[in-house]
Short mmCIF file of C-alpha atoms and ligand atoms in Angstrom, two decimals:
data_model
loop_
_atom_site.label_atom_id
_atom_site.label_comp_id
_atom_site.label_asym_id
_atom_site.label_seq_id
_atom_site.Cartn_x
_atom_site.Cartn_y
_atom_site.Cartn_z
CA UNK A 1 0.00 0.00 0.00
CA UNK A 2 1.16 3.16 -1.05
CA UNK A 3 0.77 6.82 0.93
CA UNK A 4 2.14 10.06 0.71
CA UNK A 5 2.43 11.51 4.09
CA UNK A 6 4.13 14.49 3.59
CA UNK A 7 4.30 16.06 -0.12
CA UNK A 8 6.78 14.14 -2.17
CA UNK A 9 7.69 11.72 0.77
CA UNK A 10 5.98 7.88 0.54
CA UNK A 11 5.14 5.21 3.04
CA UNK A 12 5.96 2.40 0.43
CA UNK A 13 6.34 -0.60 2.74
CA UNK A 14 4.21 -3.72 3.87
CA UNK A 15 2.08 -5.45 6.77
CA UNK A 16 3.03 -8.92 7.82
CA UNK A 17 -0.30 -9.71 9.48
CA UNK A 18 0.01 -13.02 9.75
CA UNK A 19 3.88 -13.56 10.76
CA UNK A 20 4.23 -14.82 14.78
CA UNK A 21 7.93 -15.46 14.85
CA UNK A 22 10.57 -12.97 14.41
CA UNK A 23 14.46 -14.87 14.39
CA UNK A 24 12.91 -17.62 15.21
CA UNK A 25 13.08 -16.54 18.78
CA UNK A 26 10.76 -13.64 19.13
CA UNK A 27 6.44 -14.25 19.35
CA UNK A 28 4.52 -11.80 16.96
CA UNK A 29 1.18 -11.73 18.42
CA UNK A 30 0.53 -8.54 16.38
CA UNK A 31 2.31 -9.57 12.80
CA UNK A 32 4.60 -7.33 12.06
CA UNK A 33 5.07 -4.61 9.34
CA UNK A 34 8.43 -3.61 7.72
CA UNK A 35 8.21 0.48 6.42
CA UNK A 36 9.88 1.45 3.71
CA UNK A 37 9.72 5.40 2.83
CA UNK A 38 10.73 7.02 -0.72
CA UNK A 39 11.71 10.63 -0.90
CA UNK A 40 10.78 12.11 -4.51
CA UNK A 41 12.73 15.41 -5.21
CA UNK A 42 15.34 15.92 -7.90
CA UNK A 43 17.27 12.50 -7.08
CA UNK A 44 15.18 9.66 -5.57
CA UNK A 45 15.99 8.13 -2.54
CA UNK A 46 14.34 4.88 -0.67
CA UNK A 47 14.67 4.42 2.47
CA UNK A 48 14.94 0.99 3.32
CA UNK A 49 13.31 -2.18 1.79
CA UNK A 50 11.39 -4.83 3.59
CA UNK A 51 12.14 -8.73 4.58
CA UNK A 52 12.34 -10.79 1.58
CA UNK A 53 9.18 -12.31 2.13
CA UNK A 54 7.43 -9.02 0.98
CA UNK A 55 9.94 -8.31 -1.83
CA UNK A 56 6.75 -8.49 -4.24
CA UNK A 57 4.61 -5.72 -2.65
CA UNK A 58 7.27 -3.31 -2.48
CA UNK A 59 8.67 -3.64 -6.22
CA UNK A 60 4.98 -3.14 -6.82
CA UNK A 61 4.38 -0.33 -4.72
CA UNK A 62 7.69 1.23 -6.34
CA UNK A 63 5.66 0.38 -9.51
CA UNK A 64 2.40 2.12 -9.03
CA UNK A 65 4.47 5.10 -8.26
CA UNK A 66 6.08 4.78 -11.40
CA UNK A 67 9.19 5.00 -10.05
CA UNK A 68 11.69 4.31 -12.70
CA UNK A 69 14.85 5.71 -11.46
CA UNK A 70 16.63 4.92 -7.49
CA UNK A 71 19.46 7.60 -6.76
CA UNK A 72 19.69 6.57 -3.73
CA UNK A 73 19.21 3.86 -1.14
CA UNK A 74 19.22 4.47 2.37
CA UNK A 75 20.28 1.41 4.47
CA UNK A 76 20.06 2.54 8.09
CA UNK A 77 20.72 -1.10 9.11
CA UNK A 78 22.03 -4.25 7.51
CA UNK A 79 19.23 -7.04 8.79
CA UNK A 80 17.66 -8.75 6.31
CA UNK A 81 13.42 -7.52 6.94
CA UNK A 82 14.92 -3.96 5.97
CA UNK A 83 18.15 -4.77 3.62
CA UNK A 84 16.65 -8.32 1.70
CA UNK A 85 15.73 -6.59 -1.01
CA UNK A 86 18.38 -4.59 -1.38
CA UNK A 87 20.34 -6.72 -4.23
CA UNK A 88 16.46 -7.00 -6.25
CA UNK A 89 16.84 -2.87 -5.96
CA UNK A 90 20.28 -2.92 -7.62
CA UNK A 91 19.47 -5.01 -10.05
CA UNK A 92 16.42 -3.06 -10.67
CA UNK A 93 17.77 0.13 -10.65
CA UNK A 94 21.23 -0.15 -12.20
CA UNK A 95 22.42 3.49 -11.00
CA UNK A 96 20.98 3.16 -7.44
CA UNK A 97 23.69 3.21 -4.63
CA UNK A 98 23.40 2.03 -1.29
CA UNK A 99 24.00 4.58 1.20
CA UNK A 100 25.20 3.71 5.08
CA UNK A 101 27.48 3.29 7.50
CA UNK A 102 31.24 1.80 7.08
CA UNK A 103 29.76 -1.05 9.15
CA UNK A 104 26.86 -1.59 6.71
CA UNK A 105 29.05 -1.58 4.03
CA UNK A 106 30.69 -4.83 5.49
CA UNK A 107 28.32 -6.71 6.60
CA UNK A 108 26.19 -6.06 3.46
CA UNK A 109 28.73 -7.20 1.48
CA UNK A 110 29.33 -10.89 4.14
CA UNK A 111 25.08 -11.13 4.30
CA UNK A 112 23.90 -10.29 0.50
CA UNK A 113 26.92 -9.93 -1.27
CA UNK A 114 26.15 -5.96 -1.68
CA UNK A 115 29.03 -4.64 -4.69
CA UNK A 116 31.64 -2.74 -2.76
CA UNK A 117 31.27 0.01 -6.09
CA UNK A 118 27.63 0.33 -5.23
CA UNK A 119 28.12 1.86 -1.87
CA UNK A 120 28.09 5.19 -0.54
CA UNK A 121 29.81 5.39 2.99
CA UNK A 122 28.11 8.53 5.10
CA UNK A 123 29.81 9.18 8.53
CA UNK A 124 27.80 10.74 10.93
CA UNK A 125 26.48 14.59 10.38
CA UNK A 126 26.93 13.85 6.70
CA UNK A 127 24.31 15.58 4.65
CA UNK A 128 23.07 14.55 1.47
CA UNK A 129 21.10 17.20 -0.76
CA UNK A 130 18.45 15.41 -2.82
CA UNK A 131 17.53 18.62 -4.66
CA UNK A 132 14.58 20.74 -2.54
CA UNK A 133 15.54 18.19 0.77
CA UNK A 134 18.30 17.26 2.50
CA UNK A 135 18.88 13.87 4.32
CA UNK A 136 21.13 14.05 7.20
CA UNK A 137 22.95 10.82 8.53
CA UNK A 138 23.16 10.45 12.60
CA UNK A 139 25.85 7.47 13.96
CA UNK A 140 23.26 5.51 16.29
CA UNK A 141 25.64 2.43 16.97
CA UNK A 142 23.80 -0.39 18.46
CA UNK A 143 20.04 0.28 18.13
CA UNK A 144 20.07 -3.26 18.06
CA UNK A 145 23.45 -4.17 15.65
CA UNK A 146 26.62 -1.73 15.26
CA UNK A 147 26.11 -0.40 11.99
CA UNK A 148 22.56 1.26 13.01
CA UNK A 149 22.25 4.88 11.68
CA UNK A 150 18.80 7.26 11.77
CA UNK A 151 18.78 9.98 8.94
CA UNK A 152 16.85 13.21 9.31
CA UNK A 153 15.19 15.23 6.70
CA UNK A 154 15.77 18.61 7.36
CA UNK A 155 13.49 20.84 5.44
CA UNK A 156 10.34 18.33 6.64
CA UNK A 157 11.94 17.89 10.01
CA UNK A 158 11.20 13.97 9.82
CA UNK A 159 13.50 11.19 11.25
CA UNK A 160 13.62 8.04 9.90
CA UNK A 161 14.40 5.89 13.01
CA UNK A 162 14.27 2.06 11.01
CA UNK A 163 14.34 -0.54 14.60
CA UNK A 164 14.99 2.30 16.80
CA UNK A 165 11.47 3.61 18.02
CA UNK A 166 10.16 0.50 16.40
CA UNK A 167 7.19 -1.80 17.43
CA UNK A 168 6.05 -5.31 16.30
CA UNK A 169 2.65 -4.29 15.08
CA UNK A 170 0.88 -4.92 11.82
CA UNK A 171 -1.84 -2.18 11.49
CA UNK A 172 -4.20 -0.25 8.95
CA UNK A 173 -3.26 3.12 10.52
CA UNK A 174 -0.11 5.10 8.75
CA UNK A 175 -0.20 6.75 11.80
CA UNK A 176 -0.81 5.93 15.85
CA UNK A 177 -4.20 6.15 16.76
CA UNK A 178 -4.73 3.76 19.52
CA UNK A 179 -2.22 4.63 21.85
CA UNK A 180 -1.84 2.56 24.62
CA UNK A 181 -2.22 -0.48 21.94
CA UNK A 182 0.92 1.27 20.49
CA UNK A 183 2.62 2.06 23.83
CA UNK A 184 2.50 -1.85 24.58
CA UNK A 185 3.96 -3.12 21.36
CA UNK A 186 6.94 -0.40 21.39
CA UNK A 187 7.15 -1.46 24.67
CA UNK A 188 7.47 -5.94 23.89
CA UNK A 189 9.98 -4.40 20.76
CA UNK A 190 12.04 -2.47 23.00
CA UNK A 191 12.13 -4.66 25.56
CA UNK A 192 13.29 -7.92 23.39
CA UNK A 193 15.54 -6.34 20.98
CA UNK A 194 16.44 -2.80 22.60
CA UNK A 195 16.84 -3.43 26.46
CA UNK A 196 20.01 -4.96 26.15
CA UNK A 197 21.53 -1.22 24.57
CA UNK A 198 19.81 0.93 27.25
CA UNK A 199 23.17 3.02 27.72
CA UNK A 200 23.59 3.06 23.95
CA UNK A 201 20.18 4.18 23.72
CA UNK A 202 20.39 6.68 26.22
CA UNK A 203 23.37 8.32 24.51
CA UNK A 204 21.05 8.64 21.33
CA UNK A 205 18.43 9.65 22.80
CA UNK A 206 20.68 12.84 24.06
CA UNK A 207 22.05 13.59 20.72
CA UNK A 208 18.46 13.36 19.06
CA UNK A 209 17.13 15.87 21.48
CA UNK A 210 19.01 18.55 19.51
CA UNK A 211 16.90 18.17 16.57
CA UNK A 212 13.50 19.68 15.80
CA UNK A 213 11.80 16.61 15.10
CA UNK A 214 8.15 16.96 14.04
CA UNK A 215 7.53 13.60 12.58
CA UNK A 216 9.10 9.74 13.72
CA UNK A 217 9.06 7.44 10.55
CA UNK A 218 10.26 3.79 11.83
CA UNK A 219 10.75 0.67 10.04
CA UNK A 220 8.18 -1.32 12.28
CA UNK A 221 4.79 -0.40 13.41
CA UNK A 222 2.65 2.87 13.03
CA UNK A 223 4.24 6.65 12.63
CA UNK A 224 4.30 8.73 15.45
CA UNK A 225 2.76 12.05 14.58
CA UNK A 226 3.61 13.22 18.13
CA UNK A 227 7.40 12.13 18.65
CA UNK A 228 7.51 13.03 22.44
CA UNK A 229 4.66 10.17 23.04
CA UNK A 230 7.37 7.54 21.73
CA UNK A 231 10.68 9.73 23.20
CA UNK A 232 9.30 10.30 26.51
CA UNK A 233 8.61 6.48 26.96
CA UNK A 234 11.94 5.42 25.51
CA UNK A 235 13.14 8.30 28.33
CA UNK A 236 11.22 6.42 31.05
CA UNK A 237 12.47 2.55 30.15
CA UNK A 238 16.16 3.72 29.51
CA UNK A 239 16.44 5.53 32.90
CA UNK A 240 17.43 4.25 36.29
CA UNK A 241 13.94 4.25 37.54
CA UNK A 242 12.30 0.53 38.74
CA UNK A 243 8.79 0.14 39.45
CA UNK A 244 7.74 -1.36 42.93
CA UNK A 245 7.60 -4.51 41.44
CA UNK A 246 8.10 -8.04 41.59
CA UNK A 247 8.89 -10.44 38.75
CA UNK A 248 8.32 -14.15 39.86
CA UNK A 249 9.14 -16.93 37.24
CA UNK A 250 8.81 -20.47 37.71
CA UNK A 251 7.99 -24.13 37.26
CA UNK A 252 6.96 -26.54 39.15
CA UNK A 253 6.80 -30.47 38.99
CA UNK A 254 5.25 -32.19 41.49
CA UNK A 255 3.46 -28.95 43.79
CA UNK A 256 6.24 -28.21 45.91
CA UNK A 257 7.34 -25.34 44.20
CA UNK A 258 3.75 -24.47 43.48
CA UNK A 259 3.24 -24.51 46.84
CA UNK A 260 5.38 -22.38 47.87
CA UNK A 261 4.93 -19.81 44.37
CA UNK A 262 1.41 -19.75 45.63
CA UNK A 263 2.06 -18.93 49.65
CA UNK A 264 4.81 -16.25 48.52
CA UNK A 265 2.18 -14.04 46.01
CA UNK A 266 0.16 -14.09 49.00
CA UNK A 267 2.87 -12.76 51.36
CA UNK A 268 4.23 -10.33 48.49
CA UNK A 269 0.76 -8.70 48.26
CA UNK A 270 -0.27 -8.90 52.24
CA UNK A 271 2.95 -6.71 52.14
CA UNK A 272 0.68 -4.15 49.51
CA UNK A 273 3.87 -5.52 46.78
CA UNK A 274 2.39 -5.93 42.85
CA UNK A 275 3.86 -9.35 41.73
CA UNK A 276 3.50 -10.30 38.33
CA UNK A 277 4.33 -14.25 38.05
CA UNK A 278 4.89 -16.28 34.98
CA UNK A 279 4.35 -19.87 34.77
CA UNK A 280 7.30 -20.44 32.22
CA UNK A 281 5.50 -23.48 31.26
CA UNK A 282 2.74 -21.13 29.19
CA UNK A 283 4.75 -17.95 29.26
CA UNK A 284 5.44 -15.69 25.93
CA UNK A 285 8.81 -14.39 26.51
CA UNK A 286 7.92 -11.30 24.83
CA UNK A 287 5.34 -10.56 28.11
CA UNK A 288 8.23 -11.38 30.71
CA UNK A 289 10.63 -9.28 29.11
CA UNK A 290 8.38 -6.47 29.34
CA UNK A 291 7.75 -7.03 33.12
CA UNK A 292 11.30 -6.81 33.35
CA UNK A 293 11.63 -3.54 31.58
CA UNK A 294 11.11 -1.57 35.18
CA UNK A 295 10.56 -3.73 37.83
CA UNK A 296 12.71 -3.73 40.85
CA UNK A 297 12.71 -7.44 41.88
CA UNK A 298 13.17 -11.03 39.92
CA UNK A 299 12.34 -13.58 41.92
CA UNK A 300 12.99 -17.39 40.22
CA UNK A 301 11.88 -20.42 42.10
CA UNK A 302 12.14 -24.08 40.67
CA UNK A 303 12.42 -27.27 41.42
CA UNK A 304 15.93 -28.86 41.14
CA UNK A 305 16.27 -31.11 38.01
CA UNK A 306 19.37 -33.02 37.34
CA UNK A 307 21.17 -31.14 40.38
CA UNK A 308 20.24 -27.73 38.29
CA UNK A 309 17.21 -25.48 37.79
CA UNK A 310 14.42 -27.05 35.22
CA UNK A 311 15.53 -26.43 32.21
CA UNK A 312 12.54 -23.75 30.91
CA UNK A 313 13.78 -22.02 34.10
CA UNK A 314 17.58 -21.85 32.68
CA UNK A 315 16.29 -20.54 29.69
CA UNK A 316 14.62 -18.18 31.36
CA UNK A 317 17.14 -17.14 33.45
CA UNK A 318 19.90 -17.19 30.31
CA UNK A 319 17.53 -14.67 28.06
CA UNK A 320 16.79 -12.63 31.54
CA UNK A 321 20.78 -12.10 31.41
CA UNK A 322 21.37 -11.54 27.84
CA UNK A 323 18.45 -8.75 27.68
CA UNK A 324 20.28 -7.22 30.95
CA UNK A 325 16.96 -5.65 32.43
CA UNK A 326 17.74 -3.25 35.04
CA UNK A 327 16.62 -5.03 38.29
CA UNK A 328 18.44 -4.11 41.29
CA UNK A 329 17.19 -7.75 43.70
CA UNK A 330 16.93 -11.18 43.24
CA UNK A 331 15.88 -14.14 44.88
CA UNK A 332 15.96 -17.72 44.82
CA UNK A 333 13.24 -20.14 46.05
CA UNK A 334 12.40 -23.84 45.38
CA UNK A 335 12.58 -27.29 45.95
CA UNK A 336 15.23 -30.57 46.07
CA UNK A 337 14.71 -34.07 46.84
CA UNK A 338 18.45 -34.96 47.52
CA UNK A 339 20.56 -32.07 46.82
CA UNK A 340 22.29 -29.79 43.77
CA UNK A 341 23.50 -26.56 42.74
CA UNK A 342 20.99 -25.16 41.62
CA UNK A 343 20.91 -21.24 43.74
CA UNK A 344 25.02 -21.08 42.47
CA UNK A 345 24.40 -21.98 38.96
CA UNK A 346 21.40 -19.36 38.76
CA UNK A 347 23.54 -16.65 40.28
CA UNK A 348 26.02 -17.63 37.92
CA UNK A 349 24.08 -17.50 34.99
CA UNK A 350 23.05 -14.28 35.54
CA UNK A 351 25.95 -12.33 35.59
CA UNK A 352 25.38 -10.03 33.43
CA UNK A 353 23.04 -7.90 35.76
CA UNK A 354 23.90 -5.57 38.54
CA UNK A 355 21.37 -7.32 41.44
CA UNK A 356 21.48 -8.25 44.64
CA UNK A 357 21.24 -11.31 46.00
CA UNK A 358 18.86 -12.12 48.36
CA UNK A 359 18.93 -15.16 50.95
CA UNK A 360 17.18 -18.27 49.24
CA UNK A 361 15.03 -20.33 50.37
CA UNK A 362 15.15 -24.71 49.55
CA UNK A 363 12.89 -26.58 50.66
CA UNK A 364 13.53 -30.62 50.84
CA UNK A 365 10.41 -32.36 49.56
CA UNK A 366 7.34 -31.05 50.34
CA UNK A 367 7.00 -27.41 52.38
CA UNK A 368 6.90 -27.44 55.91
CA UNK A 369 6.21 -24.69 58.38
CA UNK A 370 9.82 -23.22 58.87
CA UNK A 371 9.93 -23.02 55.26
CA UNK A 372 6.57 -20.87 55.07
CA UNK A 373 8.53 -18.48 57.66
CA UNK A 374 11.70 -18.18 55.24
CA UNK A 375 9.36 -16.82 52.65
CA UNK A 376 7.77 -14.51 55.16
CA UNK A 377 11.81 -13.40 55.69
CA UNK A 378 11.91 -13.05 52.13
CA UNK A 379 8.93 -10.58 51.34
CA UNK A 380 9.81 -8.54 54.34
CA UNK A 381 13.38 -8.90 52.99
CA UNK A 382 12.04 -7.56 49.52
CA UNK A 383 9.73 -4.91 51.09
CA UNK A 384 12.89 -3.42 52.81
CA UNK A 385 14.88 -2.86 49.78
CA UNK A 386 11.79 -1.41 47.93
CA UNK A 387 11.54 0.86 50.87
CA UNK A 388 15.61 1.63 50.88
CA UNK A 389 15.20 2.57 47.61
CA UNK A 390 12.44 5.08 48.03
CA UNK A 391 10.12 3.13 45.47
CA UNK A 392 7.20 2.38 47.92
FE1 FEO B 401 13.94 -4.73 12.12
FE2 FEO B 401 16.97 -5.24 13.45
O1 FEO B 401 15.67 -5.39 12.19
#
């Protein structure tokens, strides 16, 4: 579907409606939509193409435009839903170069064997004058890979963000309408792919606060007409804030964890403390890593397995450390029949984040009394550190 959203300037990309996996890793419960923009002025830039998939709808969007001449391409990024196409471009448009970062350059040429002589390397602050509108180039390294630039069209004060800003959401509206339907999505997409470059992100954010911008153009979901509605919650996850809050994942076998998961909500909110647990046998990831966007506690209880955690527990425990969420406490509860590592190998796995450790609590077999009392300890334990912390 083709629009023009600003004179001369086209949203030429697609909607993945029906996609539910992104890397194989990621759930879509919303599809997905990869933008592609084209700028029409003297020379003709696009910015962007879309995942292979879709290489159909944009060569025929480009067509019912009548585009028949690319100056320019703009690659802000060098994963294949927004560079697939790329080589179908070139070969399209035989005087088209690809414009990007140093970085892009490379790995374009290692992922889709992009012609070194078909590149245009733009360092950051570069400008390039398209005739009535310039496109200025802004270094964003690691918005989620290390090529990642934004460009910024000067004359229409519109950024072109591509993942940065971004949200898994396949929608009829060009622009946000709903909201809070868009606030969650931005919020799963930034907390799968972007959480792990907070201080990266931070940094950009900084830098982009310099420019006027009047319209945010990304390269997933709807366009944000209002760009402080996406900054200022971008401004809110990056920051050191955590929400009085309490993550608890976990899995239980035979009710003895259960047991005890279901005695500690209870003490957690007795103590007026919002817990939010996941039963990682049912859980979409993408929901638990937004709960870890800003809470201030990660509680994990399992029951040992093989002398370790269960394994959906490890993995949950692995991804918690790779997306490096910043929780400040953690604790450790569950059960063990005749021994195992499991509170040392937990610790160790995460050790990525920042968190303190809080004293676990096993349970042989079944749970007793004195172990009902340890989780009692814990909650009051947790409560204090929310308090010391001035978040309740
Ligand atoms: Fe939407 Fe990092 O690709």
């Amino acid at each position: 579907m083709v629009y023009e959203f600003r004179p001369n300037i086209f949203s030429v990309g697609t909607q993945d409606w029906d996609r539910r996996l992104f890397d194989e890793l990621i759930p879509l419960p919303e599809g997905t939509s990869y933008n592609a923009y084209l700028i029409r002025d003297k020379k003709i830039a696009l910015i962007d193409t879309v995942d292979p998939r879709k290489r159909e709808e944009l060569i025929g969007n480009l067509k019912e435009l009548g585009i028949k001449k690319i100056d320019y391409l703009i690659a802000h990024h060098a994963e294949q839903d927004h560079s697939g196409v790329i080589p179908d471009i070139l070969a399209l448009y035989p005087e088209a170069k690809v414009v990007g970062s140093e970085k892009c350059q490379e790995m374009l040429s290692d992922l889709l064997s992009v012609p070194k002589e078909r590149f245009l390397v733009v360092k950051d602050g570069d400008t390039l004058s398209l005739g009535e509108k310039t496109l200025e180039f802004l270094s964003t390294p690691w918005v989620h890979w290390p090529e990642t630039i934004v460009s910024y069209l000067r004359e229409d004060k519109v950024l072109f963000s591509c993942d940065f800003f971004g949200s898994h959401l396949a929608t009829s509206d060009l622009y946000v309408k709903d909201e809070p339907r868009v606030a969650q999505a931005a919020k799963r997409y930034y907390a799968e792919i972007m959480m792990p470059f907070r201080s990266a992100i931070k940094k950009h954010l900084e830098k982009l606060a310099k420019y006027e911008v009047s319209l945010i153009a990304p390269s997933h979901g709807p366009v944000y007409p209002k760009p402080d509605f996406i900054i200022n919650l971008y401004k809110d996850w990056v920051s050191e804030r955590v929400a009085n809050e309490v993550v608890l994942i976990y899995v239980s076998m035979h009710y003895s964890t259960k047991t005890l998961v279901d005695y500690f909500i209870s003490a957690l909110m007795r103590r007026g403390l919002t817990v939010k647990p996941f039963n990682l046998t049912v859980t979409d990831i993408g929901e638990l890593a937004m709960a870890l966007v800003d809470c201030a506690t990660l509680v994990i209880a399992s029951p040992t397995v093989l002398a370790g955690s269960h394994p959906l527990v490890f993995y949950a425990v692995y991804l918690t450390n790779a997306l490096k969420p910043k929780v400040r406490f953690a604790g450790v509860f569950g059960s063990y029949g005749w021994g195992g590592k499991m509170v040392e190998m937990i610790k160790e796995t995460l050790g990525n984040l920042k968190v303190e450790f809080l004293e676990p609590v096993l349970v042989k077999g079944y749970p007793k009394e004195g172990d009902f009392s340890s989780l009692e300890k814990l909650a009051d334990e947790i409560l204090r550190k929310h308090k010391e912390i001035g978040i309740c």
